Short mmCIF file of C-alpha atoms and ligand atoms in Angstrom, two decimals:
data_model
loop_
_atom_site.label_atom_id
_atom_site.label_comp_id
_atom_site.label_asym_id
_atom_site.label_seq_id
_atom_site.Cartn_x
_atom_site.Cartn_y
_atom_site.Cartn_z
CA MET V 223 19.50 -39.53 57.20
CA MET V 224 22.71 -38.13 55.72
CA THR V 225 21.00 -34.87 54.78
CA ASP V 226 20.73 -33.98 58.48
CA PHE V 227 24.48 -33.52 58.77
CA GLN V 228 26.22 -30.22 58.38
CA GLY V 229 29.82 -29.25 59.02
CA LEU V 230 30.54 -27.79 62.46
CA PRO V 231 30.28 -24.00 62.74
CA GLY V 232 33.61 -22.33 62.01
CA PHE V 233 34.92 -25.36 60.10
CA ARG V 234 35.23 -25.28 56.34
CA ASP V 235 34.57 -27.68 53.51
CA PHE V 236 37.00 -27.20 50.67
CA TYR V 237 35.12 -27.95 47.48
CA PRO V 238 37.47 -27.97 44.48
CA GLU V 239 36.73 -24.32 43.70
CA ASP V 240 37.66 -23.44 47.31
CA PHE V 241 40.71 -25.60 47.25
CA VAL V 242 42.04 -23.59 44.34
CA VAL V 243 42.36 -20.61 46.69
CA ARG V 244 44.01 -22.62 49.44
CA ALA V 245 46.45 -24.16 46.96
CA HIS V 246 47.25 -20.72 45.57
CA LEU V 247 48.14 -19.37 49.01
CA THR V 248 50.20 -22.38 50.03
CA ARG V 249 52.07 -22.22 46.74
CA ILE V 250 53.04 -18.60 47.38
CA TRP V 251 53.93 -19.35 51.01
CA ARG V 252 56.17 -22.26 50.09
CA ASP V 253 57.78 -20.36 47.26
CA VAL V 254 58.71 -17.30 49.34
CA ALA V 255 59.84 -19.45 52.31
CA ARG V 256 62.12 -21.35 49.95
CA ARG V 257 63.51 -18.13 48.49
CA TYR V 258 64.45 -17.06 52.03
CA GLY V 259 66.19 -20.38 52.65
CA PHE V 260 63.66 -21.81 55.13
CA GLU V 261 63.16 -25.56 55.61
CA GLU V 262 59.72 -27.08 56.15
CA TYR V 263 58.80 -29.00 59.34
CA ASP V 264 55.63 -30.16 61.06
CA GLY V 265 54.53 -31.42 64.46
CA PRO V 266 51.50 -33.19 65.90
CA PRO V 267 48.05 -31.55 65.85
CA LEU V 268 47.43 -32.70 69.43
CA GLU V 269 49.67 -31.66 72.32
CA GLU V 270 49.75 -31.78 76.08
CA LEU V 271 47.45 -29.03 77.40
CA GLU V 272 50.13 -27.51 79.59
CA LEU V 273 52.28 -26.62 76.59
CA TYR V 274 49.76 -23.83 75.91
CA THR V 275 48.65 -22.88 79.41
CA ARG V 276 52.23 -22.13 80.39
CA LYS V 277 52.82 -19.15 78.12
CA SER V 278 50.41 -18.68 75.25
CA GLY V 279 48.34 -15.91 76.81
CA GLU V 280 44.85 -15.93 78.17
CA GLU V 281 42.88 -15.36 74.98
CA ILE V 282 44.24 -18.41 73.23
CA VAL V 283 43.92 -20.59 76.32
CA GLU V 284 40.25 -19.67 76.64
CA GLN V 285 39.79 -20.76 73.04
CA LEU V 286 41.41 -24.16 73.38
CA TYR V 287 39.79 -27.34 72.15
CA GLU V 288 40.88 -29.38 75.14
CA PHE V 289 39.84 -32.72 76.54
CA GLU V 290 41.04 -35.71 78.49
CA ASP V 291 42.21 -38.57 76.30
CA LYS V 292 41.46 -42.21 77.09
CA GLY V 293 44.73 -42.46 79.00
CA GLY V 294 43.67 -39.64 81.31
CA ARG V 295 46.03 -37.03 79.78
CA ARG V 296 44.91 -33.43 79.46
CA VAL V 297 45.42 -32.62 75.79
CA ALA V 298 44.54 -29.83 73.34
CA LEU V 299 44.32 -29.40 69.59
CA ARG V 300 47.05 -26.97 68.58
CA PRO V 301 45.76 -23.36 68.55
CA GLU V 302 49.16 -22.09 67.36
CA MET V 303 52.45 -23.58 66.23
CA THR V 304 54.99 -21.65 68.29
CA PRO V 305 54.87 -23.79 71.48
CA THR V 306 55.30 -26.98 69.41
CA LEU V 307 58.25 -25.41 67.61
CA ALA V 308 59.81 -24.39 70.93
CA ARG V 309 59.33 -27.91 72.27
CA MET V 310 60.81 -29.53 69.16
CA VAL V 311 63.81 -27.22 69.02
CA GLY V 312 64.34 -27.55 72.78
CA ALA V 313 64.54 -31.33 72.45
CA ARG V 314 67.38 -31.13 69.93
CA ALA V 315 68.79 -27.72 70.60
CA ARG V 316 72.41 -28.74 70.74
CA ALA V 317 72.37 -30.90 67.62
CA LEU V 318 70.57 -28.42 65.34
CA ARG V 319 72.61 -26.18 63.07
CA LYS V 320 72.11 -22.52 63.93
CA PRO V 321 70.58 -20.28 62.92
CA ILE V 322 67.46 -22.36 62.46
CA ARG V 323 65.21 -21.12 59.66
CA TRP V 324 62.06 -23.23 59.65
CA TYR V 325 58.59 -22.90 58.23
CA SER V 326 55.40 -24.89 58.57
CA ILE V 327 51.79 -24.67 57.38
CA PRO V 328 49.73 -26.25 60.18
CA GLN V 329 45.97 -26.33 60.47
CA LEU V 330 45.16 -24.70 63.81
CA PHE V 331 42.07 -24.88 66.02
CA ARG V 332 40.62 -22.15 68.22
CA TYR V 333 37.15 -22.06 69.70
CA GLU V 334 36.54 -18.45 68.63
CA ARG V 335 33.41 -16.38 68.86
CA LYS V 336 31.94 -16.12 65.40
CA GLN V 337 33.14 -13.00 63.58
CA ARG V 338 34.35 -12.00 60.16
CA GLY V 339 37.82 -13.33 59.40
CA ARG V 340 37.84 -15.64 62.42
CA LEU V 341 37.02 -19.31 62.11
CA ARG V 342 37.52 -22.26 64.42
CA GLU V 343 40.14 -23.77 62.16
CA HIS V 344 42.56 -22.10 59.82
CA PHE V 345 45.79 -22.76 58.03
CA GLN V 346 48.68 -20.63 59.12
CA LEU V 347 52.10 -20.19 57.62
CA ASN V 348 54.69 -19.99 60.37
CA MET V 349 58.20 -18.76 59.64
CA ASP V 350 60.62 -18.67 62.56
CA ILE V 351 64.31 -17.97 63.05
CA ILE V 352 66.02 -19.39 66.12
CA GLY V 353 69.47 -18.56 67.42
CA VAL V 354 69.83 -14.93 66.32
CA ALA V 355 69.57 -12.14 68.88
CA ASP V 356 70.32 -9.31 66.45
CA VAL V 357 67.55 -7.21 64.91
CA ILE V 358 68.83 -8.15 61.45
CA ALA V 359 66.77 -11.35 61.84
CA ASP V 360 63.68 -9.31 62.78
CA ALA V 361 64.12 -7.33 59.57
CA GLU V 362 64.57 -10.52 57.54
CA LEU V 363 61.30 -11.92 58.83
CA ILE V 364 59.16 -8.88 58.17
CA ALA V 365 60.68 -8.70 54.68
CA ALA V 366 59.58 -12.30 54.08
CA ALA V 367 56.03 -11.57 55.30
CA ILE V 368 55.81 -8.51 53.06
CA ASP V 369 57.29 -10.36 50.09
CA ILE V 370 54.52 -12.93 50.42
CA CYS V 371 51.97 -10.15 50.08
CA ARG V 372 53.87 -8.74 47.12
CA ALA V 373 54.02 -12.15 45.48
CA ALA V 374 50.24 -12.35 45.90
CA GLY V 375 49.91 -9.06 44.02
CA LEU V 376 49.44 -6.56 46.88
CA ASP V 377 51.29 -3.25 46.98
CA ALA V 378 52.09 -0.73 49.75
CA SER V 379 48.80 1.09 49.22
CA GLN V 380 46.91 -2.12 49.99
CA ILE V 381 48.84 -3.77 52.82
CA ARG V 382 50.65 -2.13 55.76
CA ALA V 383 52.99 -3.48 58.40
CA ARG V 384 52.59 -2.01 61.89
CA VAL V 385 55.71 -2.41 63.98
CA SER V 386 56.35 -1.88 67.64
CA ASP V 387 58.92 -3.03 70.16
CA ARG V 388 58.06 -4.34 73.59
CA ARG V 389 61.51 -3.28 74.82
CA VAL V 390 60.82 0.32 73.83
CA LEU V 391 57.42 0.12 75.48
CA ALA V 392 58.87 -1.47 78.62
CA ALA V 393 61.50 1.26 78.88
CA ILE V 394 58.88 4.00 78.48
CA LEU V 395 56.45 2.36 80.89
CA GLY V 396 59.28 1.91 83.40
CA HIS V 397 60.14 5.57 82.98
CA VAL V 398 56.56 6.66 83.71
CA GLY V 399 56.43 4.51 86.82
CA VAL V 400 54.75 1.25 85.78
CA PRO V 401 56.28 -1.53 87.91
CA ASP V 402 57.89 -4.46 86.03
CA ASP V 403 55.42 -6.98 87.37
CA ARG V 404 52.53 -5.01 85.87
CA LEU V 405 53.99 -4.78 82.36
CA GLU V 406 52.30 -7.87 81.02
CA ALA V 407 48.91 -6.78 82.36
CA VAL V 408 49.36 -3.32 80.85
CA TYR V 409 50.21 -4.93 77.48
CA GLY V 410 46.96 -6.84 77.83
CA VAL V 411 45.07 -3.54 78.12
CA ILE V 412 47.00 -1.93 75.23
CA ASP V 413 46.16 -4.94 73.07
CA ARG V 414 42.49 -4.03 73.43
CA LEU V 415 42.94 -0.36 72.45
CA ASP V 416 41.10 -0.73 69.17
CA ARG V 417 38.33 -2.74 70.72
CA GLU V 418 37.46 -0.78 73.86
CA ARG V 419 36.33 2.71 74.85
CA ARG V 420 38.85 5.06 76.36
CA ASP V 421 37.16 5.37 79.75
CA ARG V 422 37.03 1.61 80.03
CA LEU V 423 40.77 1.41 79.23
CA GLU V 424 41.54 4.06 81.83
CA GLU V 425 39.50 2.14 84.36
CA LYS V 426 41.43 -1.03 83.64
CA LEU V 427 44.78 0.72 83.93
CA ALA V 428 43.70 2.29 87.21
CA GLY V 429 42.71 -1.18 88.36
CA LEU V 430 46.32 -2.23 87.78
CA GLY V 431 47.44 0.43 90.24
CA LEU V 432 48.53 3.13 87.72
CA ASP V 433 48.02 6.72 88.79
CA ALA V 434 46.46 9.36 86.54
CA ASP V 435 49.81 10.59 85.15
CA ALA V 436 50.95 7.07 84.32
CA ILE V 437 47.62 6.31 82.64
CA GLU V 438 47.90 9.46 80.57
CA ALA V 439 51.49 8.57 79.64
CA VAL V 440 50.55 5.03 78.62
CA LEU V 441 47.77 6.21 76.34
CA GLU V 442 49.93 8.96 74.89
CA THR V 443 52.74 6.50 74.22
CA THR V 444 50.48 4.15 72.34
CA ALA V 445 49.42 7.06 70.14
CA THR V 446 53.05 7.47 69.00
CA ARG V 447 53.59 6.95 65.26
CA GLY V 448 56.95 6.98 63.56
CA ILE V 449 60.46 6.89 64.90
CA GLU V 450 60.85 10.70 64.78
CA GLU V 451 57.87 11.24 67.04
CA LEU V 452 59.19 8.55 69.34
CA ARG V 453 62.58 10.25 69.56
CA ALA V 454 61.03 13.66 70.08
CA ARG V 455 59.03 12.32 73.00
CA TYR V 456 61.49 10.02 74.73
CA GLY V 457 64.88 10.49 73.06
CA ASP V 458 66.27 12.27 76.10
CA VAL V 459 65.47 9.43 78.49
CA PRO V 460 68.68 7.34 78.33
CA ALA V 461 67.03 3.94 79.02
CA VAL V 462 64.47 4.58 76.27
CA ALA V 463 66.95 6.14 73.82
CA GLU V 464 68.98 2.92 73.83
CA THR V 465 65.98 0.88 72.77
CA ILE V 466 65.06 3.44 70.10
CA ASP V 467 68.57 3.14 68.64
CA GLU V 468 68.01 -0.61 68.24
CA LEU V 469 64.71 -0.01 66.53
CA ASP V 470 66.43 2.48 64.25
CA ARG V 471 69.01 -0.12 63.26
CA TYR V 472 66.18 -2.53 62.50
CA LEU V 473 64.57 0.06 60.23
CA GLU V 474 67.85 0.52 58.40
CA HIS V 475 67.90 -3.23 57.62
CA VAL V 476 64.26 -3.08 56.60
CA ASP V 477 65.20 -0.30 54.20
CA ASP V 478 68.13 -2.28 52.78
CA LEU V 479 65.81 -5.24 52.27
CA GLY V 480 63.62 -2.99 50.14
CA VAL V 481 60.38 -3.14 52.10
CA ALA V 482 60.51 0.14 54.09
CA GLU V 483 57.61 1.65 52.15
CA PHE V 484 55.29 -0.95 53.70
CA VAL V 485 56.33 -0.33 57.33
CA ASP V 486 54.85 2.03 59.96
CA ILE V 487 56.05 2.35 63.55
CA ASP V 488 52.94 2.11 65.71
CA LEU V 489 53.31 1.73 69.48
CA SER V 490 49.72 0.60 69.95
CA VAL V 491 50.69 -2.85 68.65
CA VAL V 492 51.74 -5.21 71.44
CA ARG V 493 50.25 -8.53 70.27
CA GLY V 494 47.99 -10.60 72.47
CA LEU V 495 50.32 -13.53 73.02
CA ALA V 496 52.18 -13.43 76.32
CA TYR V 497 55.58 -14.65 75.13
CA TYR V 498 56.75 -11.72 72.98
CA THR V 499 59.81 -9.86 74.27
CA GLY V 500 61.05 -7.52 71.54
CA ILE V 501 60.04 -6.20 68.15
CA VAL V 502 56.48 -7.23 67.29
CA PHE V 503 54.57 -6.62 64.08
CA GLU V 504 51.28 -7.17 62.33
CA LEU V 505 50.21 -6.87 58.72
CA TRP V 506 46.88 -5.17 58.08
CA ASP V 507 44.89 -4.25 55.03
CA ALA V 508 45.56 -0.54 54.48
CA ARG V 509 41.90 0.38 54.99
CA ARG V 510 41.80 -1.52 58.28
CA GLU V 511 38.51 -3.12 57.37
CA LEU V 512 39.59 -6.68 57.99
CA ARG V 513 41.42 -8.31 60.86
CA ALA V 514 45.20 -8.76 60.94
CA VAL V 515 46.56 -10.84 58.08
CA CYS V 516 49.68 -11.75 59.96
CA GLY V 517 51.34 -11.28 63.34
CA GLY V 518 54.58 -12.13 65.01
CA GLY V 519 57.68 -10.98 66.77
CA ARG V 520 60.54 -11.91 69.01
CA TYR V 521 60.02 -14.37 71.85
CA ASP V 522 63.42 -14.78 73.44
CA SER V 523 62.31 -16.61 76.61
CA LEU V 524 59.81 -19.15 75.27
CA LEU V 525 62.41 -21.79 74.44
CA ASP V 526 63.67 -21.62 77.97
CA LEU V 527 60.15 -21.94 79.35
CA VAL V 528 59.06 -24.98 77.36
CA GLY V 529 62.36 -26.47 76.24
CA GLY V 530 64.77 -25.53 79.01
CA ILE V 531 67.10 -23.91 76.46
CA ASP V 532 68.12 -20.28 76.50
CA MET V 533 68.02 -19.27 72.85
CA PRO V 534 66.76 -16.16 71.07
CA ALA V 535 63.85 -16.76 68.71
CA LEU V 536 61.39 -14.90 66.54
CA GLY V 537 58.74 -15.61 63.97
CA PHE V 538 55.34 -14.85 62.55
CA GLY V 539 52.09 -16.54 61.69
CA MET V 540 50.05 -15.67 58.59
CA GLY V 541 46.57 -17.13 58.28
CA ASP V 542 44.79 -18.14 55.11
CA VAL V 543 41.38 -16.67 56.00
CA VAL V 544 42.05 -12.93 56.11
CA LEU V 545 44.66 -13.09 53.36
CA ALA V 546 42.14 -14.75 51.03
CA GLU V 547 39.51 -12.12 51.91
CA LEU V 548 41.93 -9.32 51.15
CA LEU V 549 43.03 -10.84 47.85
CA ALA V 550 39.39 -11.37 46.89
CA ASP V 551 38.62 -7.70 47.67
CA HIS V 552 41.36 -6.67 45.24
CA GLY V 553 40.45 -9.21 42.57
CA LEU V 554 43.73 -11.06 43.08
CA LEU V 555 42.46 -14.60 43.47
CA PRO V 556 42.98 -17.07 40.64
CA ASP V 557 40.02 -18.48 38.74
CA ARG V 558 39.17 -22.10 39.12
CA GLN V 559 41.51 -23.80 36.72
CA THR V 560 39.98 -26.89 35.34
CA GLY V 561 41.74 -28.24 32.39
CA ILE V 562 43.04 -31.58 31.34
CA ASP V 563 45.23 -32.44 28.40
CA CYS V 564 43.17 -35.08 26.65
CA PHE V 565 39.67 -36.47 26.55
CA VAL V 566 39.68 -39.88 24.90
CA ALA V 567 36.35 -40.40 23.11
CA TYR V 568 35.35 -43.79 21.76
CA ILE V 569 32.55 -45.73 20.14
CA GLY V 570 31.90 -49.46 20.59
CA PRO V 571 33.55 -52.17 22.71
CA GLU V 572 36.72 -52.30 20.64
CA GLY V 573 36.93 -48.50 20.73
CA ARG V 574 36.70 -48.61 24.53
CA ARG V 575 39.50 -51.15 24.84
CA ARG V 576 41.73 -48.92 22.74
CA ALA V 577 40.64 -45.83 24.64
CA LEU V 578 41.76 -47.35 27.94
CA ARG V 579 45.09 -48.32 26.45
CA VAL V 580 45.67 -44.93 24.86
CA ALA V 581 44.67 -43.15 28.09
CA GLN V 582 47.21 -45.20 30.03
CA ARG V 583 49.97 -44.48 27.55
CA LEU V 584 49.20 -40.77 27.72
CA ARG V 585 49.17 -40.81 31.54
CA ARG V 586 52.46 -42.67 31.71
CA ALA V 587 53.94 -40.04 29.42
CA GLY V 588 52.83 -37.36 31.88
CA HIS V 589 49.63 -36.10 30.21
CA SER V 590 46.29 -35.98 31.95
CA ALA V 591 43.64 -38.06 30.20
CA VAL V 592 40.06 -39.07 30.97
CA TYR V 593 37.40 -41.03 29.11
CA ASP V 594 33.72 -41.78 29.55
CA PHE V 595 33.01 -44.57 32.03
CA ARG V 596 29.75 -45.27 30.26
CA GLU V 597 29.75 -45.05 26.50
CA ARG V 598 27.62 -42.19 25.16
CA ARG V 599 27.12 -40.65 21.76
CA LEU V 600 30.26 -39.04 20.35
CA GLY V 601 28.63 -35.60 20.51
CA SER V 602 27.95 -36.00 24.23
CA GLN V 603 31.50 -37.15 24.83
CA LEU V 604 32.90 -34.11 23.05
CA LYS V 605 30.62 -31.89 25.10
CA SER V 606 32.11 -33.40 28.26
CA ALA V 607 35.58 -32.80 26.83
CA ASP V 608 34.66 -29.16 26.45
CA GLN V 609 33.20 -28.87 29.95
CA LEU V 610 36.31 -30.43 31.43
CA GLY V 611 38.47 -27.89 29.65
CA ALA V 612 40.28 -30.56 27.64
CA ARG V 613 42.91 -29.20 25.28
CA LEU V 614 42.59 -32.12 22.90
CA ALA V 615 40.09 -34.84 22.11
CA ILE V 616 41.50 -38.17 20.98
CA ILE V 617 38.69 -39.71 18.95
CA LEU V 618 38.41 -43.45 18.42
CA GLY V 619 35.30 -43.86 16.26
CA PRO V 620 34.37 -46.94 14.21
CA GLN V 621 36.37 -45.77 11.19
CA GLU V 622 39.51 -45.06 13.21
CA VAL V 623 39.22 -48.39 15.02
CA GLU V 624 38.83 -50.14 11.70
CA VAL V 625 42.16 -48.85 10.34
CA GLY V 626 44.11 -48.58 13.59
CA GLN V 627 44.19 -44.79 13.73
CA ALA V 628 43.12 -41.95 16.06
CA ARG V 629 41.76 -38.51 15.29
CA ILE V 630 43.31 -35.74 17.36
CA ARG V 631 41.11 -32.69 17.60
CA SER V 632 42.08 -29.33 19.02
CA MET V 633 39.18 -28.36 21.26
CA SER V 634 39.84 -24.65 20.79
CA SER V 635 40.16 -24.47 16.99
CA GLY V 636 38.38 -27.65 15.94
CA ASP V 637 41.38 -28.57 13.73
CA GLU V 638 41.85 -32.27 13.36
CA ARG V 639 44.58 -34.58 12.26
CA VAL V 640 44.74 -38.31 11.97
CA VAL V 641 47.66 -40.34 13.29
CA ALA V 642 48.41 -44.01 13.66
CA LEU V 643 47.18 -45.28 17.05
CA GLU V 644 50.68 -46.10 18.24
CA ASP V 645 51.86 -42.56 17.41
CA VAL V 646 49.33 -40.67 19.57
CA VAL V 647 51.68 -40.03 22.49
CA GLU V 648 54.50 -39.10 20.17
CA ALA V 649 52.29 -36.67 18.30
CA LEU V 650 51.46 -34.92 21.57
CA ASN V 651 55.02 -34.91 22.81
CA GLU V 652 56.32 -33.38 19.62
CA GLY V 653 53.85 -30.59 20.20
CA ASP V 654 53.15 -30.64 16.48
CA THR V 655 49.45 -30.87 17.09
CA LYS V 656 48.07 -27.49 16.22
CA ASP V 657 45.75 -26.80 19.09
CA GLU V 658 45.83 -23.06 19.59
P1 HAM M 877 48.29 -14.93 66.00
O1 HAM M 877 48.31 -13.45 65.95
O2 HAM M 877 47.45 -15.56 67.05
O3 HAM M 877 49.81 -15.38 66.18
O4 HAM M 877 47.86 -15.50 64.60
C1 HAM M 877 48.54 -15.10 63.44
C2 HAM M 877 47.56 -14.91 62.28
O5 HAM M 877 46.81 -16.11 62.10
C3 HAM M 877 46.52 -13.84 62.48
O6 HAM M 877 47.01 -12.59 62.10
C4 HAM M 877 45.40 -14.31 61.55
O7 HAM M 877 45.66 -13.99 60.20
C5 HAM M 877 45.50 -15.80 61.67
N1 HAM M 877 44.49 -16.31 62.63
C6 HAM M 877 44.61 -16.44 63.97
N2 HAM M 877 43.49 -16.93 64.51
C7 HAM M 877 42.63 -17.13 63.49
C8 HAM M 877 41.28 -17.64 63.38
N3 HAM M 877 40.61 -18.05 64.45
N4 HAM M 877 40.71 -17.69 62.15
C9 HAM M 877 41.38 -17.29 61.06
N5 HAM M 877 42.64 -16.81 61.10
C10 HAM M 877 43.26 -16.73 62.29
C11 HAM M 877 50.22 -16.65 66.39
O8 HAM M 877 49.51 -17.61 66.30
C12 HAM M 877 51.70 -16.76 66.67
N6 HAM M 877 51.97 -18.14 67.15
C13 HAM M 877 52.50 -16.42 65.44
C14 HAM M 877 53.97 -16.57 65.66
C15 HAM M 877 54.80 -17.45 65.05
N7 HAM M 877 54.71 -15.84 66.49
C16 HAM M 877 55.95 -16.24 66.42
N8 HAM M 877 56.03 -17.24 65.54
#
């Protein structure tokens, strides 16, 4: 009983009208990645489980599709691309030309709780730069992410980048007395700022051994917006001032790259993944009604952890789900584009033989052409031509067959002209068929 089957929850079917959206996004992704000089790569969708448990962060690990394969290996469907990238680069680190600028568009799998903008599979553009420690690379990446949004039609009133720096945060937290070995746990709490009540956050921080002053300082820090406010608060603490200077230099590059108007400094952003070490950022719809469109940052120790290679690295992931929602909200998604070049209509057995031959000649010349598989009345065939969005109908009726000709009709104007059968392709190529 085939009708009993449905797709799994959180997994999508891409009917042609849905695929149009996916193709639109991947086209923009590829185009911008190319403009920034990135090369495309891919890896396997299934990896050893430990690749993720080692450093991905709790949330993602809880969401893993994991199982034991028939050889007894613990494996998982990839929930993100970064560990695979680190593994691949680690394996060839010496041979690869640096800096590495790579991009990929993997389908990823996470067993998420059902919520808007979160599915159990999604496509995610990943752009990563490996081998550059300087913040100039951080600026380059955020510029690429923002340029993708611009290419999709969004402006600075519709999409915002929120930037923070884990080194700045670490310096401030160190200054207010948070021990180094608690930093990661504190980031975990900060990451939930938007999602949890203040008293609950305070409780969690207290549970990590922070005293009341430190808790107050942490929450105050995360409320910091803008580099001026940051300087006013912590500019006189030397260890923090150093990290602010770096962030300032980053902002200068961001300005030179022409995307400063999209960028806000926001110390409440830490990112959920455990491997980030420096500047981190997320892109959000300006109204903050949806989830993050994109997230990424610097992860300077991950390559060492999974690839045994000490190399600076940074990157971002941008998913198709939220981006498509945002573009839909602003009316920026393309319409379904059907449309073929030619519909070859025929009558009678001899007409059909010629139709097949003409269709093949058109296809070999690069035009799209279809014909009826089952002969119907000419009127019905022309109706199909219209429904398929055909630009031209090539008509092979009894009279045309008789004298070895074809009628070429513009579907938009109805204008017709008659050409010799062997000249059909030429007539189209010359573009002298008036079809507007
Ligand atoms: P992430 O923040 O987990 O980062 O995911 C990046 C983006 O992928 C999110 O902002 C969101 O648009 C999309 N996304 C994530 N999970 C889902 C889901 N369940 N359904 C729909 N969309 C989703 C990473 O994955 C990092 N590995 C990115 C990165 C690359 N960092 C450095 N390089």
